[in-house]
Amino acid sequence: MDLGEDVSSLFGKRSKTSSNSTVNRSRTKGTEEAPTVFNQKKCNAWFRQYSTPSSPDTIGPEGVEMFCRDLNVEPENIALLVLSWKMGAKQMGYFTLQEWLLGLTDLQCDSLAKLQAKLNYLHSLLLDSSHFKSIYRYAFDFSRDKDQRSLDIETAKAMLGLLLGRQWSLLNSFFQFLDQSRYRVLNKDQWCNVLEFSRAVDVDLKNYDVDGAWPVMLDEFVEWLKVNRGESNIQ
Amino acid sequence: MRIRAFPMTMDERYVENIWSLLKNAIQEIQKKNNSGLSFEELYRNAYTMVLHKHGERLYNGLREVVTHHLESKVRQDVLASLNNNFLQILNQAWNDHQTSMVMIRDILMYMDRVYVQQNNVDNVYNLGLIIFRDQVVRYGGIRDHLRHILLEMVVRERKGEVADKLSVRAACQMLMVLGIDSRAVYEEDFERPFLSQSAEFYRSESQRFLGENSASVYIKKVEARINEESERAKHYLDESTEQRIVAVVEEELIQKHMKTIVEMENSGVVHMLKCQKTDDLHCMYKLLGRVADGLRTMASCVSAHLREEGKALVNVDESGANALNFVQSLLDLKDRYDTFLGKSFVNDPIFKKMISSDFEYFLNLNLKSPEYLSLFIDDKLKKGVKGMTEQDIELVLDKTMVLFRFLQEKDIFERYYKQHLAKRLLLNKSVSDDSEKNMISKLKTECGCQFTSKLEGMFKDMSISNMLMEDFKNHIQTSGTSLYGVDLSVRVLTTGFWPTQSSATCTLPLAPRNAFEVFRRFYLAKHSGRQLTLQPALGSADLSAIFYGPRREESETKEKADGPSSSTPTSASANGPRKHIISVSTYQMCILMLFNTRDRLTYEDIMNETDVPKKDLDRALQSLAMGKPTQRVLVKSPKGKDILPSSIFAVNDSFTSKLHRVKIQTVAAKGESEPERKETRSKVDEDRKHEIEAAIVRIMKARKTMQHNLLVSEVTEQLKSRFLPSPVIIKKRIEGLIEREYLARTPEDRKVYTYVA
């Protein structure tokens, strides 16, 4: 499964342009800059490179795309999600000036070079369990349609792949389960519990507690999995 | 007078003399030659010996003499009689021994009091017992033979032969005494072998009995044996054996074969239940009550059979199902088992509980039970219940309430009860208001006010409607408004109280439609702000009809037999137009009025012009055209069972009825049709969702936080008087409430919820 495609297509959807982006074009100088103290004005100006005159305080999807290219980072790279989280960005594909300043001030970056240097740091945040949980939860609100309470299932799968793809071996099974089920959306409670489930329940499902107040969807997943593995007698 | 000091020392010779004297005396006593002896002299001599500290010598000497006698004389005699009057000889020896020991003890009483006490040895009498025991009774050959003879006696008696019971008794008593302060001798020498032989005996007897007999005969035989053993123990063995031997019999004859007895083909519990053998069941109950788990074994057999019987009654298929028979058969079943409970099982709580849980089990197997129960009650509350007095009805309704208690889905019952009550009230079919209210108070006791408050609202609507009609009639008279020739009667129902109807309307004929508008204006003038919606499904109409055709042909025999009865009081001559009043439903009125302007109509025509929903239209037409001949106001062509869109309907000009007023019966209410039932079910499921959520919110609001499992069980507990929600459904509702932010999981523990204010 090509997760990269899915996530980038989401960004693509938002921007209504097809993304044939390669990661080569760099708009700004590739020159190294001498390390300087964080300058808010500079950060501001940097923002304006990506916003449009018609909406000067918001970077839209095209701007975000350009930003990613300049940063030398694929839009589906999880670092971008972490960055958005740092900014508290409300909507995937958009950065407001406020969010931009908030996040980048925290990171002390006012230029591409500085930010590029911080990319590893952003990745490292994912290794901390409670940061990860926070980022994971944030991802739900970030990626959902703002006039819906729940997250549509395709987006959910893409985000889950991005976040849990490397650390939860049952993810693929879970996707198969969802495909054959009637679920078309995931609500917040289900979303959060998927993370808990991936952390708490073993691959062999032996420590799955039926009375564990898991959402019904996960109970069904376990049942389905057991049947599929030939471990269950229930038809 | 000088008091001489008592000589404190005695020389050996003197002692020896005293001892010889005593020894001789003892021997004489043992030989039963005591008559020549002087008690006083012997006592004094013994006293002297002990006083001078020769008690030990006396004691040992006593022991020697007694032993010698028993060994050389008594034992030999007994041994000699081994095959000849053994028991008598032994008993005689025993009696003699006792007698002589008493005398010997009397002589040596001072020794008993002083020497024995001081030296903590056995007293004279007991010493004698011990020696008798060891030297005679427990002497190898005698011991074995004694046991053998006693056991043989028992065997003989069991076979029904005569045995020397008195000797047996004497021997047993002897053994008991020989134990001194315990029953050990009796136990070891007799009782233990007796019990084990008895066990053997009954083991084989049980096989024989079981092979030969039916359960009830077996039980009686067992009881007889128990009594026999009991008697034997009480009178001829030792009383303390009774309990033990009875336990052996119970073990061998009952405990080991409980299942066999209970499950015996053609004579066990099932057979007894089928053939109403209350007495046999009672005997078995008493018998099995003797052993641990006996009653449980019997109860589970009864339970299994009851469940089968119940399941058979309950699993009637769709076509055969008749609500009244269904419920009546269950009531009959309950009566039968209540009789068993009372007469055979003496109201034992184990059986009582089991019967209740069995009824609960199979009653709820059929999902239509709530509906059927309501139909049954409906039938009893309608006018025209045949052959039952008020008290009979009261009794039946009480019994029906017992079944009601077993229902798990009481909310479904409530829904149907409301529907049926509505029909009864609106169609004026109740036998009496009192009996209706009576039933409601029974339900109130079971279900609480929530259930009955709406029902009471229905009654109120009825009485208000009556008053309203009075006012309306006055209004019409005083204002002289025309009602278009319709004698209108309206009942106004408050929406919340009455069962929700599908709001299907139909096209009313002009006259009733206009008449109703008059009423509507009248009512809304009184109560502005309200809305009135006509409910055609619940209405009825009386139509005046004239039939111009020739009379319907009656069968020949009937014509001959009751000639005069063929004329009705108000009809004209045999071939003239006949007037009748036809009582029909509103839908049927819409249909029939069409024929005032048209001779024939197709099904499709009727449907288009009346707008009656298909299902109701079919029912209405069936009753009008395909019922009994005395009901057939319309004719359908082509003839046949099916109603097709192309079927043609026309007035039955030959319609004939003995009665002036003809009530068109609606096709029998078999309960709901499948789609109706599905609709009811889905409404019930919707309501349940709300009830579950309300319960969850109620509980969480009060407790603020609660663990998942606890919450689920609280909710179940709160709702169990209405229905049994499954934990999965409750969980789904919890998730729904989380999504709508009424609840949240606590961050520390996802299994604990908090109430979100």
PDB file of N, CA, C and O in Angstrom, chain B residues 296-324:
ATOM      1  N   ARG B 296     -32.003 -32.598  43.704  1.00  0.00           N
ATOM      2  CA  ARG B 296     -31.523 -31.839  42.558  1.00  0.00           C
ATOM      3  C   ARG B 296     -31.592 -32.687  41.295  1.00  0.00           C
ATOM      4  O   ARG B 296     -31.924 -32.211  40.219  1.00  0.00           O
ATOM      5  N   THR B 297     -31.246 -33.976  41.462  1.00  0.00           N
ATOM      6  CA  THR B 297     -31.333 -34.877  40.310  1.00  0.00           C
ATOM      7  C   THR B 297     -32.760 -34.931  39.799  1.00  0.00           C
ATOM      8  O   THR B 297     -33.020 -34.850  38.602  1.00  0.00           O
ATOM      9  N   MET B 298     -33.693 -35.075  40.742  1.00  0.00           N
ATOM     10  CA  MET B 298     -35.091 -35.168  40.340  1.00  0.00           C
ATOM     11  C   MET B 298     -35.542 -33.860  39.710  1.00  0.00           C
ATOM     12  O   MET B 298     -36.201 -33.856  38.667  1.00  0.00           O
ATOM     13  N   ALA B 299     -35.162 -32.758  40.339  1.00  0.00           N
ATOM     14  CA  ALA B 299     -35.582 -31.457  39.826  1.00  0.00           C
ATOM     15  C   ALA B 299     -35.070 -31.230  38.418  1.00  0.00           C
ATOM     16  O   ALA B 299     -35.795 -30.699  37.576  1.00  0.00           O
ATOM     17  N   SER B 300     -33.844 -31.625  38.137  1.00  0.00           N
ATOM     18  CA  SER B 300     -33.345 -31.335  36.784  1.00  0.00           C
ATOM     19  C   SER B 300     -34.063 -32.204  35.757  1.00  0.00           C
ATOM     20  O   SER B 300     -34.258 -31.781  34.620  1.00  0.00           O
ATOM     21  N   CYS B 301     -34.480 -33.401  36.161  1.00  0.00           N
ATOM     22  CA  CYS B 301     -35.249 -34.217  35.218  1.00  0.00           C
ATOM     23  C   CYS B 301     -36.602 -33.568  34.947  1.00  0.00           C
ATOM     24  O   CYS B 301     -37.054 -33.474  33.797  1.00  0.00           O
ATOM     25  N   VAL B 302     -37.253 -33.117  36.000  1.00  0.00           N
ATOM     26  CA  VAL B 302     -38.542 -32.449  35.841  1.00  0.00           C
ATOM     27  C   VAL B 302     -38.383 -31.217  34.976  1.00  0.00           C
ATOM     28  O   VAL B 302     -39.171 -30.960  34.060  1.00  0.00           O
ATOM     29  N   SER B 303     -37.326 -30.474  35.270  1.00  0.00           N
ATOM     30  CA  SER B 303     -37.086 -29.242  34.532  1.00  0.00           C
ATOM     31  C   SER B 303     -36.892 -29.514  33.051  1.00  0.00           C
ATOM     32  O   SER B 303     -37.471 -28.834  32.200  1.00  0.00           O
ATOM     33  N   ALA B 304     -36.080 -30.533  32.741  1.00  0.00           N
ATOM     34  CA  ALA B 304     -35.820 -30.827  31.328  1.00  0.00           C
ATOM     35  C   ALA B 304     -37.129 -31.159  30.622  1.00  0.00           C
ATOM     36  O   ALA B 304     -37.389 -30.696  29.517  1.00  0.00           O
ATOM     37  N   HIS B 305     -37.959 -31.952  31.266  1.00  0.00           N
ATOM     38  CA  HIS B 305     -39.209 -32.347  30.628  1.00  0.00           C
ATOM     39  C   HIS B 305     -40.140 -31.149  30.471  1.00  0.00           C
ATOM     40  O   HIS B 305     -40.781 -30.961  29.440  1.00  0.00           O
ATOM     41  N   LEU B 306     -40.196 -30.325  31.511  1.00  0.00           N
ATOM     42  CA  LEU B 306     -41.054 -29.136  31.442  1.00  0.00           C
ATOM     43  C   LEU B 306     -40.613 -28.231  30.311  1.00  0.00           C
ATOM     44  O   LEU B 306     -41.436 -27.706  29.554  1.00  0.00           O
ATOM     45  N   ARG B 307     -39.298 -28.078  30.191  1.00  0.00           N
ATOM     46  CA  ARG B 307     -38.801 -27.220  29.116  1.00  0.00           C
ATOM     47  C   ARG B 307     -39.202 -27.764  27.752  1.00  0.00           C
ATOM     48  O   ARG B 307     -39.561 -27.016  26.855  1.00  0.00           O
ATOM     49  N   GLU B 308     -39.144 -29.081  27.628  1.00  0.00           N
ATOM     50  CA  GLU B 308     -39.543 -29.672  26.346  1.00  0.00           C
ATOM     51  C   GLU B 308     -41.010 -29.412  26.070  1.00  0.00           C
ATOM     52  O   GLU B 308     -41.393 -29.019  24.978  1.00  0.00           O
ATOM     53  N   GLU B 309     -41.824 -29.677  27.088  1.00  0.00           N
ATOM     54  CA  GLU B 309     -43.258 -29.460  26.909  1.00  0.00           C
ATOM     55  C   GLU B 309     -43.520 -28.015  26.548  1.00  0.00           C
ATOM     56  O   GLU B 309     -44.298 -27.697  25.650  1.00  0.00           O
ATOM     57  N   GLY B 310     -42.846 -27.119  27.301  1.00  0.00           N
ATOM     58  CA  GLY B 310     -43.042 -25.696  27.046  1.00  0.00           C
ATOM     59  C   GLY B 310     -42.609 -25.311  25.646  1.00  0.00           C
ATOM     60  O   GLY B 310     -43.320 -24.598  24.936  1.00  0.00           O
ATOM     61  N   LYS B 311     -41.449 -25.800  25.261  1.00  0.00           N
ATOM     62  CA  LYS B 311     -40.940 -25.445  23.934  1.00  0.00           C
ATOM     63  C   LYS B 311     -41.905 -25.904  22.859  1.00  0.00           C
ATOM     64  O   LYS B 311     -42.147 -25.200  21.882  1.00  0.00           O
ATOM     65  N   ALA B 312     -42.443 -27.097  23.010  1.00  0.00           N
ATOM     66  CA  ALA B 312     -43.377 -27.608  22.007  1.00  0.00           C
ATOM     67  C   ALA B 312     -44.591 -26.701  21.891  1.00  0.00           C
ATOM     68  O   ALA B 312     -45.070 -26.422  20.797  1.00  0.00           O
ATOM     69  N   LEU B 313     -45.074 -26.222  23.027  1.00  0.00           N
ATOM     70  CA  LEU B 313     -46.250 -25.361  22.986  1.00  0.00           C
ATOM     71  C   LEU B 313     -45.934 -24.036  22.329  1.00  0.00           C
ATOM     72  O   LEU B 313     -46.757 -23.436  21.655  1.00  0.00           O
ATOM     73  N   VAL B 314     -44.708 -23.595  22.576  1.00  0.00           N
ATOM     74  CA  VAL B 314     -44.362 -22.247  22.204  1.00  0.00           C
ATOM     75  C   VAL B 314     -43.910 -22.140  20.746  1.00  0.00           C
ATOM     76  O   VAL B 314     -44.025 -21.099  20.116  1.00  0.00           O
ATOM     77  N   ASN B 315     -43.411 -23.256  20.221  1.00  0.00           N
ATOM     78  CA  ASN B 315     -42.888 -23.196  18.858  1.00  0.00           C
ATOM     79  C   ASN B 315     -43.910 -23.501  17.798  1.00  0.00           C
ATOM     80  O   ASN B 315     -43.620 -24.150  16.812  1.00  0.00           O
ATOM     81  N   VAL B 316     -45.120 -23.007  17.995  1.00  0.00           N
ATOM     82  CA  VAL B 316     -46.125 -23.191  16.936  1.00  0.00           C
ATOM     83  C   VAL B 316     -45.720 -22.343  15.769  1.00  0.00           C
ATOM     84  O   VAL B 316     -45.246 -21.230  15.935  1.00  0.00           O
ATOM     85  N   ASP B 317     -45.934 -22.865  14.585  1.00  0.00           N
ATOM     86  CA  ASP B 317     -45.521 -22.068  13.441  1.00  0.00           C
ATOM     87  C   ASP B 317     -46.567 -21.001  13.139  1.00  0.00           C
ATOM     88  O   ASP B 317     -47.680 -21.023  13.630  1.00  0.00           O
ATOM     89  N   GLU B 318     -46.170 -20.102  12.275  1.00  0.00           N
ATOM     90  CA  GLU B 318     -46.974 -18.914  11.951  1.00  0.00           C
ATOM     91  C   GLU B 318     -48.422 -19.237  11.655  1.00  0.00           C
ATOM     92  O   GLU B 318     -49.333 -18.665  12.219  1.00  0.00           O
ATOM     93  N   SER B 319     -48.597 -20.175  10.718  1.00  0.00           N
ATOM     94  CA  SER B 319     -49.966 -20.376  10.226  1.00  0.00           C
ATOM     95  C   SER B 319     -50.863 -20.966  11.299  1.00  0.00           C
ATOM     96  O   SER B 319     -52.036 -20.645  11.398  1.00  0.00           O
ATOM     97  N   GLY B 320     -50.269 -21.829  12.120  1.00  0.00           N
ATOM     98  CA  GLY B 320     -51.115 -22.483  13.107  1.00  0.00           C
ATOM     99  C   GLY B 320     -51.323 -21.643  14.352  1.00  0.00           C
ATOM    100  O   GLY B 320     -52.150 -21.950  15.195  1.00  0.00           O
ATOM    101  N   ALA B 321     -50.559 -20.563  14.468  1.00  0.00           N
ATOM    102  CA  ALA B 321     -50.547 -19.843  15.743  1.00  0.00           C
ATOM    103  C   ALA B 321     -51.861 -19.154  16.014  1.00  0.00           C
ATOM    104  O   ALA B 321     -52.384 -18.423  15.196  1.00  0.00           O
ATOM    105  N   ASN B 322     -52.394 -19.407  17.152  1.00  0.00           N
ATOM    106  CA  ASN B 322     -53.599 -18.719  17.584  1.00  0.00           C
ATOM    107  C   ASN B 322     -53.305 -18.211  18.981  1.00  0.00           C
ATOM    108  O   ASN B 322     -53.015 -18.989  19.881  1.00  0.00           O
ATOM    109  N   ALA B 323     -53.412 -16.901  19.138  1.00  0.00           N
ATOM    110  CA  ALA B 323     -52.986 -16.314  20.407  1.00  0.00           C
ATOM    111  C   ALA B 323     -53.723 -16.925  21.582  1.00  0.00           C
ATOM    112  O   ALA B 323     -53.139 -17.231  22.617  1.00  0.00           O
ATOM    113  N   LEU B 324     -55.014 -17.115  21.433  1.00  0.00           N
ATOM    114  CA  LEU B 324     -55.801 -17.582  22.561  1.00  0.00           C
ATOM    115  C   LEU B 324     -55.406 -18.985  22.961  1.00  0.00           C
ATOM    116  O   LEU B 324     -55.226 -19.280  24.141  1.00  0.00           O
TER     117      LEU B 324
END
